[in-house]
Coordinates of C-alpha atoms in Angstrom, one line a residue:
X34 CA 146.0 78.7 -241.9
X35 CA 144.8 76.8 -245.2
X36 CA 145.9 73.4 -243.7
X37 CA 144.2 74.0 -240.3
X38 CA 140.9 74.5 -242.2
X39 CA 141.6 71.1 -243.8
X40 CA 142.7 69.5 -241.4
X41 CA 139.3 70.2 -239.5
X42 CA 137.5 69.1 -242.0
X43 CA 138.8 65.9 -242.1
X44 CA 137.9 65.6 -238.4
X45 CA 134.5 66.5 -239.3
X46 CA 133.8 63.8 -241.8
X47 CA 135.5 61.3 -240.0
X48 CA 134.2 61.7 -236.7
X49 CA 130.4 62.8 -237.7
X50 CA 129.5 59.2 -239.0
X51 CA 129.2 58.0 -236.0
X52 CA 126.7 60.2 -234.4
X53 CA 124.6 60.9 -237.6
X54 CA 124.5 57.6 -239.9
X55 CA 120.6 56.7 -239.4
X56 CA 120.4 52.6 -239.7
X57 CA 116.9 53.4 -240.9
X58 CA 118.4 55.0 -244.1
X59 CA 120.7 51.4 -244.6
X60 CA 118.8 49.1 -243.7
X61 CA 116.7 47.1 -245.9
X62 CA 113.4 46.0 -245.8
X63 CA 111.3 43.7 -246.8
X64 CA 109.1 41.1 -246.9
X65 CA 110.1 37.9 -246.6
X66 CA 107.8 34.3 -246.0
X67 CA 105.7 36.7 -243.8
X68 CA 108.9 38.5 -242.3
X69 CA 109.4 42.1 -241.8
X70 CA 112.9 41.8 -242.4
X71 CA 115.7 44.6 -241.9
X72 CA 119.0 43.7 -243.1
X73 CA 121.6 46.2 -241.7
X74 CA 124.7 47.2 -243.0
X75 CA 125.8 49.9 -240.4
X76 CA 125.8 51.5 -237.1
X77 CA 123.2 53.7 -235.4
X78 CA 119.7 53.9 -234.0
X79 CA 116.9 51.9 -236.3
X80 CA 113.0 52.9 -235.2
X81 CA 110.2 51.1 -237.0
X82 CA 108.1 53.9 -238.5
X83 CA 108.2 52.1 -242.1
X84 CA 107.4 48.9 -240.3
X85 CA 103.4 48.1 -241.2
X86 CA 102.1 48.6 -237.9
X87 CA 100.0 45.5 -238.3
X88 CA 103.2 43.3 -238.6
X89 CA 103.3 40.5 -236.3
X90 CA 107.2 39.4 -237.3
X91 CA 110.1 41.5 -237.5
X92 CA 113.5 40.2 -238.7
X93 CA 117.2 41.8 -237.8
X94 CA 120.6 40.8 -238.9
X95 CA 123.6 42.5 -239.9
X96 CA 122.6 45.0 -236.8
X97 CA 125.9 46.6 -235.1
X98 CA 125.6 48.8 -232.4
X99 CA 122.0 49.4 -233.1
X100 CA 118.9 50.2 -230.8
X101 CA 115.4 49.0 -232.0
X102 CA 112.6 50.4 -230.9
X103 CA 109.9 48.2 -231.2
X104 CA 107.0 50.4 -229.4
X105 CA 104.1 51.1 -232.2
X106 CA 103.6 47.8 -233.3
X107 CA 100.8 46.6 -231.0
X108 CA 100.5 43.5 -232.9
X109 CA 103.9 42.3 -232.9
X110 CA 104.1 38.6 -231.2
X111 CA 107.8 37.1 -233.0
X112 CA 111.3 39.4 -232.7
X113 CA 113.9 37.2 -234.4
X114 CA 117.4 39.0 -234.2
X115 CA 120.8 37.0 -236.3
X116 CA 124.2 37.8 -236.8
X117 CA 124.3 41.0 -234.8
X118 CA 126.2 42.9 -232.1
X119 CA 125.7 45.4 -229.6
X120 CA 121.7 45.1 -230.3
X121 CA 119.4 46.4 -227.5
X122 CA 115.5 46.2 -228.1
X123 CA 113.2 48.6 -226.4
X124 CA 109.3 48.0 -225.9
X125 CA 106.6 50.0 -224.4
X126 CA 104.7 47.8 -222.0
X127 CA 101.5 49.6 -223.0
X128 CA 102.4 48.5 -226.7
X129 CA 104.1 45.7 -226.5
X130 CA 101.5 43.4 -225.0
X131 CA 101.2 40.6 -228.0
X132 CA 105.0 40.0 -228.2
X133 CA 105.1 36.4 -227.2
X134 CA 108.4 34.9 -228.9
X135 CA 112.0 36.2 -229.0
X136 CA 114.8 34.4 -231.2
X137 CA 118.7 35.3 -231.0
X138 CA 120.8 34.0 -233.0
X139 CA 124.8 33.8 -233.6
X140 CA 124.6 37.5 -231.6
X141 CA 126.8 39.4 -228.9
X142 CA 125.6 41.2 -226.5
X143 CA 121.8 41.7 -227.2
X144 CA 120.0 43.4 -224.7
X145 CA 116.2 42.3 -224.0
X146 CA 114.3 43.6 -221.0
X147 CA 111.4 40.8 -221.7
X148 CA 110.2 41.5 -217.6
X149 CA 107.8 44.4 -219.3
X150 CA 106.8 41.7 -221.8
X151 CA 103.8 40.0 -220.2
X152 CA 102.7 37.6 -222.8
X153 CA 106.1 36.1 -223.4
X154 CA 106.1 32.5 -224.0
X155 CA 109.2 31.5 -225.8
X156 CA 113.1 33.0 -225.4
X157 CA 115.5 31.1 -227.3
X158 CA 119.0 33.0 -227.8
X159 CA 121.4 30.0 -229.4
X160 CA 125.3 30.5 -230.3
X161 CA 125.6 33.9 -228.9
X162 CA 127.2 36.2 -226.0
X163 CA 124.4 36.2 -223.0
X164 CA 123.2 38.8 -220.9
X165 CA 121.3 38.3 -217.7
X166 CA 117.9 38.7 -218.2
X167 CA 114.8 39.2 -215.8
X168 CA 112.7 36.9 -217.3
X169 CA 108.4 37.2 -217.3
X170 CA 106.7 34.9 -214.3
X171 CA 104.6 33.2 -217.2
X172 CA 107.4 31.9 -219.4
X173 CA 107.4 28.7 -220.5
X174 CA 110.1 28.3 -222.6
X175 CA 113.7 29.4 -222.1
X176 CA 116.7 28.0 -224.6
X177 CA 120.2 29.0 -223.6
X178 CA 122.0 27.1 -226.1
X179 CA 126.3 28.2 -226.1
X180 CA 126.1 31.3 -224.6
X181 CA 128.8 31.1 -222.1
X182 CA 126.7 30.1 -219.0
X183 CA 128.7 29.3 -216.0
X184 CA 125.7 29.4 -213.6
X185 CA 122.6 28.3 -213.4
X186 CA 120.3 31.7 -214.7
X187 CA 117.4 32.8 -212.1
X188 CA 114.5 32.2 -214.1
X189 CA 110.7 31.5 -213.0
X190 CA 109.7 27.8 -212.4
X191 CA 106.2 27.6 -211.8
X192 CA 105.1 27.8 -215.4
X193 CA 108.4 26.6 -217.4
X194 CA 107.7 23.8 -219.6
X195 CA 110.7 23.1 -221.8
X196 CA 114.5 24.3 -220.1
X197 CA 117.6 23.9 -222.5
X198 CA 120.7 24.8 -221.3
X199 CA 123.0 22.9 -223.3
X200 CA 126.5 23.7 -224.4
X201 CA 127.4 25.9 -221.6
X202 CA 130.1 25.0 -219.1
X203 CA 128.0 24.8 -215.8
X204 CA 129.6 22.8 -213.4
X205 CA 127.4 22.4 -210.5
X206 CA 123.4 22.9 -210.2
X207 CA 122.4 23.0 -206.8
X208 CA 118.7 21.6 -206.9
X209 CA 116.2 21.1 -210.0
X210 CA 112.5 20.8 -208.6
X211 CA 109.8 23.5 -208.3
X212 CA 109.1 23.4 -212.3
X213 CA 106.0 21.2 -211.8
X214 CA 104.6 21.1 -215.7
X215 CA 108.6 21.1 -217.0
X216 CA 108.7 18.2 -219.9
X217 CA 111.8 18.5 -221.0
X218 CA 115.3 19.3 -219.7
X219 CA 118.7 19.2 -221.8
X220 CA 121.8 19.7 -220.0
X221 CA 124.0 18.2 -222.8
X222 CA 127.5 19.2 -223.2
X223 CA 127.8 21.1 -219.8
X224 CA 130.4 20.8 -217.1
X225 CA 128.0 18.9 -214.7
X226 CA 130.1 16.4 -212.7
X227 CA 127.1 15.4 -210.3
X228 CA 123.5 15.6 -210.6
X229 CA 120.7 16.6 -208.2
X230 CA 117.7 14.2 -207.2
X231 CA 115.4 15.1 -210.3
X232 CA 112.3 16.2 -208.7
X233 CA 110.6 16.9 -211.9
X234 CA 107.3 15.1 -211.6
X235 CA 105.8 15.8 -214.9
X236 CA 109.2 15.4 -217.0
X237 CA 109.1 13.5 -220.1
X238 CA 112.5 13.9 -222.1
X239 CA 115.8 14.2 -220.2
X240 CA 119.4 14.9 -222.1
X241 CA 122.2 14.4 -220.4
X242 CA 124.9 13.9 -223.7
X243 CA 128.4 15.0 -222.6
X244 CA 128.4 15.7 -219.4
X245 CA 131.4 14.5 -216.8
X246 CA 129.1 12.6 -214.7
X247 CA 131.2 9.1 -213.6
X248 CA 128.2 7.4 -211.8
X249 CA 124.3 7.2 -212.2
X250 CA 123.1 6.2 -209.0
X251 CA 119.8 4.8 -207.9
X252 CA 117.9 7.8 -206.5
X253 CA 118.5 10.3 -209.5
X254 CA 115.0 9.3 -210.6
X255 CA 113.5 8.0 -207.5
X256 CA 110.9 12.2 -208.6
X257 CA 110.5 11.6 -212.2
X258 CA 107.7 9.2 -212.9
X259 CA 107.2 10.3 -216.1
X260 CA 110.1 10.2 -217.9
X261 CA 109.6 8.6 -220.7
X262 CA 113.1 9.5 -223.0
X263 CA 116.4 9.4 -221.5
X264 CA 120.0 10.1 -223.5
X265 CA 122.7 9.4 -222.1
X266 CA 125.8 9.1 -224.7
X267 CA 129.4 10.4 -225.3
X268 CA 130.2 10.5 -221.5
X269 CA 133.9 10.5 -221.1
X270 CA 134.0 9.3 -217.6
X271 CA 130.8 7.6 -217.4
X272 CA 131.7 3.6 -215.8
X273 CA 129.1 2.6 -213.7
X274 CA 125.7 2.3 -213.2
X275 CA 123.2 1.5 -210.6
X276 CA 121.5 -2.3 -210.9
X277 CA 118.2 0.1 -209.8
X278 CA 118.8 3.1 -211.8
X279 CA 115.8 2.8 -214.3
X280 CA 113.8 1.0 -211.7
X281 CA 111.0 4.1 -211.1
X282 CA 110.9 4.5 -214.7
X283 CA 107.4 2.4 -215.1
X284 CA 106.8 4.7 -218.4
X285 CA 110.3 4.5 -219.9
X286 CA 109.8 3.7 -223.8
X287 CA 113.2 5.1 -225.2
X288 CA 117.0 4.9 -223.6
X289 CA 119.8 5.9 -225.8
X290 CA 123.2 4.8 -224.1
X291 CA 125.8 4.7 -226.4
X292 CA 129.3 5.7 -226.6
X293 CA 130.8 5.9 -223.0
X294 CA 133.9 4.3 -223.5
X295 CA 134.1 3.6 -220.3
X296 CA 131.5 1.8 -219.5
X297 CA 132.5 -2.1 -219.9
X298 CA 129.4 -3.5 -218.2
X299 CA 125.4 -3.2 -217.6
X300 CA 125.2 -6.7 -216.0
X301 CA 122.5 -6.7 -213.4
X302 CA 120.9 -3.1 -214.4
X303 CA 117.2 -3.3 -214.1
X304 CA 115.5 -2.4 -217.6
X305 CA 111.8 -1.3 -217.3
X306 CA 109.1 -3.7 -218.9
X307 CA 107.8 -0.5 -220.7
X308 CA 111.2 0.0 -223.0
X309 CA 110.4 -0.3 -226.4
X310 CA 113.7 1.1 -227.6
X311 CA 117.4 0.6 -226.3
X312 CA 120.5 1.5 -227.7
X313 CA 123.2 0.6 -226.4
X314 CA 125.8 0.7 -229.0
X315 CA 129.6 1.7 -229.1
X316 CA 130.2 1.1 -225.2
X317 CA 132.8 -0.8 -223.9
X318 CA 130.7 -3.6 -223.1
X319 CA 131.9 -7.5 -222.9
X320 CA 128.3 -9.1 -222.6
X321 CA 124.7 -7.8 -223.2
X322 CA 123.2 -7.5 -219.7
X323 CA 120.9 -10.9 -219.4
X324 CA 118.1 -8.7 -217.8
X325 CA 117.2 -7.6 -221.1
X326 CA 115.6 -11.2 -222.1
X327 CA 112.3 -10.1 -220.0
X328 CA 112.6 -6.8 -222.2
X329 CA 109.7 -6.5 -224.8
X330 CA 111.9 -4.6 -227.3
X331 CA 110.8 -3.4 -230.7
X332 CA 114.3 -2.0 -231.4
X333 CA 117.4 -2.8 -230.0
X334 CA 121.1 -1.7 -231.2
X335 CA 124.1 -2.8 -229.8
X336 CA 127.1 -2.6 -232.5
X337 CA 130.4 -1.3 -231.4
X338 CA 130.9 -3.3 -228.4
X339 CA 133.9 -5.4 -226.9
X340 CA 131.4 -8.4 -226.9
X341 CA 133.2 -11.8 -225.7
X342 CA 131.6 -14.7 -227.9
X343 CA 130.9 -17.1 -225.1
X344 CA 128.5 -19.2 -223.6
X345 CA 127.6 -16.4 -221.2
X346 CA 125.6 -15.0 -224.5
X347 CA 124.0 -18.4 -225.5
X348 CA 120.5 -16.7 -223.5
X349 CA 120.7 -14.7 -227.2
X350 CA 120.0 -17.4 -229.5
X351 CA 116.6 -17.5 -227.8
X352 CA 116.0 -13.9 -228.0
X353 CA 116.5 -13.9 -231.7
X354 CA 119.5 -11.1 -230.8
X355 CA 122.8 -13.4 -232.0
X356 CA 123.5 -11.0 -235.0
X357 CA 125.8 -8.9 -232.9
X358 CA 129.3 -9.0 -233.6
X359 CA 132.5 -10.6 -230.9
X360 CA 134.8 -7.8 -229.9
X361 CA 137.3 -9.4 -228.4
X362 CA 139.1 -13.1 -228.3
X363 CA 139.4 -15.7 -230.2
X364 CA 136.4 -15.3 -232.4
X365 CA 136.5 -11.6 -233.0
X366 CA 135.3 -10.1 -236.6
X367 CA 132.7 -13.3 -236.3
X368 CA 128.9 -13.1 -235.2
X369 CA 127.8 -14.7 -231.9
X370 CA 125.6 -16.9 -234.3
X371 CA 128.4 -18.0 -236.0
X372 CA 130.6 -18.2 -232.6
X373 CA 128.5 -20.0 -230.4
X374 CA 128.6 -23.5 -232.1
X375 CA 132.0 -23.5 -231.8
X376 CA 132.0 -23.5 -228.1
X377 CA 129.6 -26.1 -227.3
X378 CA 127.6 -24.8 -225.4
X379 CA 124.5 -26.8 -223.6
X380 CA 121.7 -26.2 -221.6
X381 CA 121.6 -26.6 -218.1
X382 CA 120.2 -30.0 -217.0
X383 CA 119.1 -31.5 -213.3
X384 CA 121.8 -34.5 -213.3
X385 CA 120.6 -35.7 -210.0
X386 CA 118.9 -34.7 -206.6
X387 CA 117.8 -36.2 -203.4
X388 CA 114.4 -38.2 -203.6
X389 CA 112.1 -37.2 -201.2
X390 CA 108.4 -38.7 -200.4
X391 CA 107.1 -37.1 -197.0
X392 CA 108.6 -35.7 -194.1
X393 CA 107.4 -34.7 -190.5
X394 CA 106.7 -31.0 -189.9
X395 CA 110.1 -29.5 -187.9
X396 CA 111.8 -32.0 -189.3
X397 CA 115.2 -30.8 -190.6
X398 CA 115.4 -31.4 -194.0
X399 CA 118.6 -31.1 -196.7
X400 CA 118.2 -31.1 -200.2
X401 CA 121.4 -32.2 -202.7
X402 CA 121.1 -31.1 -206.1
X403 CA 123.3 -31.4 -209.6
X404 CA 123.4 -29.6 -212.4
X405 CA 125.1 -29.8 -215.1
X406 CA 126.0 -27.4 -218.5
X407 CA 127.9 -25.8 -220.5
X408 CA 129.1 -22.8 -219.2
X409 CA 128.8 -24.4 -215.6
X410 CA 125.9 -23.0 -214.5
X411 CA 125.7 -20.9 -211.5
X412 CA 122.7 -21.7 -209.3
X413 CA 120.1 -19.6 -207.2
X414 CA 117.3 -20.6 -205.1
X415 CA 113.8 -18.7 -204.2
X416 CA 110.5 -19.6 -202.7
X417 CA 107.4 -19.4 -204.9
X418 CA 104.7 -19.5 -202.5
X419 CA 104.2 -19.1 -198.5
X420 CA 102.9 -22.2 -197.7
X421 CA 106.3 -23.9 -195.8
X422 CA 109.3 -22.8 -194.3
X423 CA 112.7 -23.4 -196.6
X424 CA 116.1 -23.0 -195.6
X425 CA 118.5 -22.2 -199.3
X426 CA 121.8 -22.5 -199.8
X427 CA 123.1 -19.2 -198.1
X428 CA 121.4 -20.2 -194.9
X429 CA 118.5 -18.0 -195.3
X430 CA 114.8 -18.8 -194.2
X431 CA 111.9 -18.0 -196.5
X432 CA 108.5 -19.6 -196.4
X433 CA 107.3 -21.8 -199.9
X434 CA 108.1 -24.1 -202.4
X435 CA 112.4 -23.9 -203.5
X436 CA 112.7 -23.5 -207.0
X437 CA 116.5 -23.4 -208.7
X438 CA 117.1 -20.3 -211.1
X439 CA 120.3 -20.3 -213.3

């Protein structure tokens, strides 16, 4: 009978933790660079009745298997939870009217019902375990940074002004429009293997690192006339892109596109007039894409490349850009300004042409022209005015005076 009585109380102090231990008792608090901080060290239920009531910021980590209620604090406007587990929050809606910013951090499982939180502004839960959350009409911003997305959440549009959903693996998003004031967008490091038509008409800074996307095609952007930053780097499959992918980009002032090994070639891509910065370092590229000579860049990288030192890059010495290193061939490990005389490169000169004084109108007329340089150039023709009809090279008719572009 003396080791039954034991034996129960063994059970009794092992089992009554559990229910009793009050996270108020071990938790600490204090105040830290305008904080109320509790730093828990146990399990259990933590109210807030030694919480000032005219604290505005309240700070939990350490929390396991806690639930906070955060009622009587009718001036509370930041909740900032780290390092916690099995966390749920509760709010009063009559109380809980000021709360306008939520934080999670390096947390599973936190439980927020922020629909009775009218004045929410701000939800960023970063590095954690998500739960679906009904989020407030009037929220404008959401971060979802590695927290095990697969989907895209529901969340409200109308108002949304910043959307971060990076480091989740989301394959596939459906549509991205109705977010009419959204400004920036960060997809980074998700599964997306195809985008939507961005119809974001108000969206200024766009992230795309890391994503599986092979092509960028010319009507992704045909709905964001604003856009003014665009990063696009470390794409492993990344090869192509559209020669009129930036074309409806009057406003673009910053394009980072570096590191997308398998990208070996911007010739033709349209640059806007408006880029002020462009880097375009550690591709694959073989030349620097000739369209950039009408550029009016204040900064420009291109390091890394596969660059051929040839005349296809004498264009360079007149745009002051020849510092860039040769990639491949004969002169690799040299500059281009240290390549290019070696290849002897010339201009391209008119060697001869046929003379011509007058002619009568509907009279058929054929022009032979020679030019000569070093590489050999290839030659182009367009009409500068609409005064007469021409007849170029490929058999086309256009109406002005023929001028030869090389």
């Amino acid at each position: 009978m003396k080791h039954f009585w034991i034996f129960c109380f063994l059970i009794f102090v092992i089992i009554t933790p559990s229910f009793n231990v009050s996270a108020e008792e071990t938790c600490k608090l204090a105040k830290e660079q305008g904080w109320m901080k509790y730093d828990c060290k146990a399990e259990g239920s933590l109210v807030t009745s030694k919480i000032e009531s005219n604290a505005t910021n309240v700070y939990i980590s350490n929390a396991r298997n806690v639930t906070v209620n955060l009622s009587d604090l009718p001036n509370l406007a930041v909740v900032k939870i780290s390092n916690s587990s099995l966390v749920q929050l509760y709010f009063s809606s009559s109380t809980a009217t000021n709360i306008s910013r939520i934080q999670v951090l390096k947390s599973e499982t936190v439980i927020v019902n922020v629909k009775k939180l009218p004045a929410l502004d701000t939800l960023k839960i970063t590095d954690a375990k998500y739960t679906d959350i009904i989020f407030p009409i009037a929220i404008r911003v959401i971060i979802l940074h590695n927290v095990q997305l697969k989907t895209m959440p529901d969340y409200p549009r109308r108002a949304l002004e910043i959307l971060d959903l990076s480091e989740n693996p989301i394959s596939n998003i459906d549509r991205l429009d109705d977010m009419p004031v959204l400004t920036f967008l960060s997809l980074a490091n998700t599964n997306l293997k195809k985008l939507p038509i961005l119809n974001l008409p108000m969206l200024d800074k766009l992230i795309l690192d890391g994503i599986n996307l092979e092509e960028m095609s010319s009507d992704i952007f045909l709905s964001t006339p604003n856009l003014k930053e665009i990063y696009v780097s470390e794409m492993p499959r990344l090869h192509k892109l559209s020669d009129r992918v930036f074309t409806p980009l009057s406003k673009l002032d910053k394009l980072v596109l570096t590191q997308n090994k398998k990208l070996v070639s911007l010739q033709g891509v349209f640059f806007p007039y408006s880029l002020k910065f462009l880097n375009i370092s550690e591709n694959s590229l073989k030349y620097i894409p000739k369209s950039l000579i009408k550029a009016k860049l204040e900064y420009f990288l291109a390091h890394g490349n596969n660059l051929v030192c040839d005349c296809g890059h004498l264009w360079l010495h007149h745009w002051n850009r020849s510092n860039l290193e040769c990639g491949e061939g004969k002169y690799s490990g040299l500059h281009l300004n240290e390549a290019m005389p070696l290849e002897n490169c010339s201009k391209v000169e008119l060697q001869n042409s046929t003379s011509l004084s007058s002619v009568f109108i509907y009279d058929r007329v054929i022009l032979r022209c020679t030019f000569r340089g070093n590489p050999a150039p290839s030659i182009t023709s367009e009409c500068a005015s609409q005064n007469d009809s021409v007849v170029n090279e490929n058999g086309r008719k256009r109406r002005g005076v023929l001028e030869f572009n090389f």
